[in-house]
PDB file of C-alpha atoms in Angstrom:
ATOM      1  CA  MET A   1     107.670 125.328 110.345  1.00 54.00           C
ATOM      2  CA  PRO A   2     108.090 124.966 106.596  1.00 60.00           C
ATOM      3  CA  GLN A   3     104.899 124.261 104.672  1.00 71.00           C
ATOM      4  CA  ASN A   4     104.140 121.971 101.885  1.00 68.00           C
ATOM      5  CA  ILE A   5     104.262 123.450  98.739  1.00 66.00           C
ATOM      6  CA  PHE A   6     102.282 122.301  95.934  1.00 67.00           C
ATOM      7  CA  ASN A   7     103.728 121.878  92.607  1.00 64.00           C
ATOM      8  CA  PHE A   8     100.721 122.128  89.772  1.00 68.00           C
ATOM      9  CA  SER A   9     103.035 122.340  86.722  1.00 64.00           C
ATOM     10  CA  ALA A  10     103.353 119.926  84.003  1.00 64.00           C
ATOM     11  CA  GLY A  11     106.619 118.490  85.805  1.00 60.00           C
ATOM     12  CA  PRO A  12     108.199 117.127  87.783  1.00 62.00           C
ATOM     13  CA  ALA A  13     105.373 116.174  90.213  1.00 67.00           C
ATOM     14  CA  ALA A  14     105.182 116.543  93.714  1.00 70.00           C
ATOM     15  CA  LEU A  15     105.597 113.158  95.580  1.00 74.00           C
ATOM     16  CA  PRO A  16     102.912 111.856  98.186  1.00 79.00           C
ATOM     17  CA  GLN A  17     104.266 111.897 101.667  1.00 82.00           C
ATOM     18  CA  SER A  18     104.442 108.397 101.868  1.00 87.00           C
ATOM     19  CA  VAL A  19     107.000 107.969  99.402  1.00 80.00           C
ATOM     20  CA  ILE A  20     109.112 110.991 100.815  1.00 78.00           C
ATOM     21  CA  ASP A  21     109.095 109.109 104.031  1.00 84.00           C
ATOM     22  CA  GLU A  22     110.357 105.712 102.551  1.00 82.00           C
ATOM     23  CA  LEU A  23     112.968 107.279 100.460  1.00 78.00           C
ATOM     24  CA  PRO A  24     115.445 107.690 102.893  1.00 77.00           C
ATOM     25  CA  SER A  25     115.766 103.984 103.995  1.00 73.00           C
ATOM     26  CA  LYS A  26     115.822 102.908 100.438  1.00 70.00           C
ATOM     27  CA  ILE A  27     118.648 105.217  99.346  1.00 73.00           C
ATOM     28  CA  ILE A  28     120.872 104.842 102.417  1.00 67.00           C
ATOM     29  CA  ASP A  29     121.304 101.079 102.654  1.00 66.00           C
ATOM     30  CA  PHE A  30     122.218  99.318  99.362  1.00 65.00           C
ATOM     31  CA  ASP A  31     123.050  96.073 100.595  1.00 64.00           C
ATOM     32  CA  ARG A  32     126.477  97.157 101.168  1.00 63.00           C
ATOM     33  CA  GLY A  33     126.367  99.800 103.882  1.00 69.00           C
ATOM     34  CA  MET A  34     126.351 102.638 101.079  1.00 74.00           C
ATOM     35  CA  SER A  35     123.579 104.267  99.328  1.00 74.00           C
ATOM     36  CA  ILE A  36     122.778 103.903  95.380  1.00 76.00           C
ATOM     37  CA  LEU A  37     124.045 107.427  95.026  1.00 73.00           C
ATOM     38  CA  GLU A  38     127.346 106.196  95.901  1.00 77.00           C
ATOM     39  CA  ILE A  39     128.388 102.857  94.120  1.00 79.00           C
ATOM     40  CA  SER A  40     130.114 102.799  90.916  1.00 83.00           C
ATOM     41  CA  HIS A  41     127.593 102.738  87.642  1.00 83.00           C
ATOM     42  CA  ARG A  42     129.972 100.389  86.385  1.00 87.00           C
ATOM     43  CA  SER A  43     129.902  98.186  89.413  1.00 86.00           C
ATOM     44  CA  LYS A  44     127.910  94.650  89.024  1.00 89.00           C
ATOM     45  CA  LYS A  45     125.737  95.606  92.135  1.00 84.00           C
ATOM     46  CA  PHE A  46     124.691  98.590  90.053  1.00 85.00           C
ATOM     47  CA  LYS A  47     124.024  97.057  86.498  1.00 91.00           C
ATOM     48  CA  GLU A  48     122.067  94.239  88.373  1.00 89.00           C
ATOM     49  CA  TYR A  49     119.902  97.013  89.870  1.00 86.00           C
ATOM     50  CA  ALA A  50     119.537  98.683  86.493  1.00 91.00           C
ATOM     51  CA  GLU A  51     118.398  95.467  84.985  1.00 95.00           C
ATOM     52  CA  ARG A  52     116.199  94.645  87.472  1.00 92.00           C
ATOM     53  CA  CYS A  53     114.540  98.052  87.378  1.00 91.00           C
ATOM     54  CA  GLU A  54     114.301  97.586  83.293  1.00 96.00           C
ATOM     55  CA  SER A  55     112.525  94.438  83.923  1.00 97.00           C
ATOM     56  CA  THR A  56     110.187  95.443  86.127  1.00 95.00           C
ATOM     57  CA  LEU A  57     109.573  98.795  84.078  1.00 95.00           C
ATOM     58  CA  ARG A  58     108.811  96.516  81.020  1.00 97.00           C
ATOM     59  CA  ARG A  59     106.726  94.125  82.895  1.00 97.00           C
ATOM     60  CA  ILE A  60     104.257  96.645  84.568  1.00 96.00           C
ATOM     61  CA  LEU A  61     103.808  98.679  81.421  1.00 96.00           C
ATOM     62  CA  ASP A  62     103.955  95.670  79.111  1.00 97.00           C
ATOM     63  CA  ILE A  63     107.045  97.115  76.644  1.00 97.00           C
ATOM     64  CA  PRO A  64     107.696  94.897  73.817  1.00 96.00           C
ATOM     65  CA  GLY A  65     111.115  93.803  73.453  1.00 95.00           C
ATOM     66  CA  ASN A  66     111.920  95.415  70.080  1.00 97.00           C
ATOM     67  CA  TYR A  67     111.399  98.924  72.151  1.00 96.00           C
ATOM     68  CA  GLU A  68     114.588 100.786  74.231  1.00 95.00           C
ATOM     69  CA  VAL A  69     113.864 101.785  77.719  1.00 94.00           C
ATOM     70  CA  LEU A  70     116.040 104.532  78.539  1.00 91.00           C
ATOM     71  CA  PHE A  71     116.860 106.073  82.205  1.00 84.00           C
ATOM     72  CA  LEU A  72     117.566 109.517  81.631  1.00 77.00           C
ATOM     73  CA  GLN A  73     118.100 112.752  83.973  1.00 68.00           C
ATOM     74  CA  GLY A  74     115.356 114.775  84.331  1.00 61.00           C
ATOM     75  CA  VAL A  75     115.212 118.203  82.972  1.00 55.00           C
ATOM     76  CA  GLN A  76     117.633 117.294  79.827  1.00 50.00           C
ATOM     77  CA  LEU A  77     116.231 117.948  76.200  1.00 54.00           C
ATOM     78  CA  ILE A  78     117.930 115.513  73.828  1.00 56.00           C
ATOM     79  CA  ASN A  79     116.975 115.213  70.086  1.00 59.00           C
ATOM     80  CA  LEU A  80     116.776 111.541  69.380  1.00 60.00           C
ATOM     81  CA  GLN A  81     116.752 111.564  65.272  1.00 57.00           C
TER      82      GLN A  81
END
């Protein structure tokens, strides 16, 4: 039987078991019988979802309108100069 591995590095961090348990139900059904991983990033449904995510993030973190919110893949290094 596999044991849980504890990650104490700077990131990415280990997720709580409650989050891991809830993820499959959120990923599998995206109101279309398809997962968020399967729909086109150009589709209206995905764009609405991305806008809702940005709006929620702005509200929770009180991000001003003159700041851009970027959703990037992890483990990438970029130069924003």
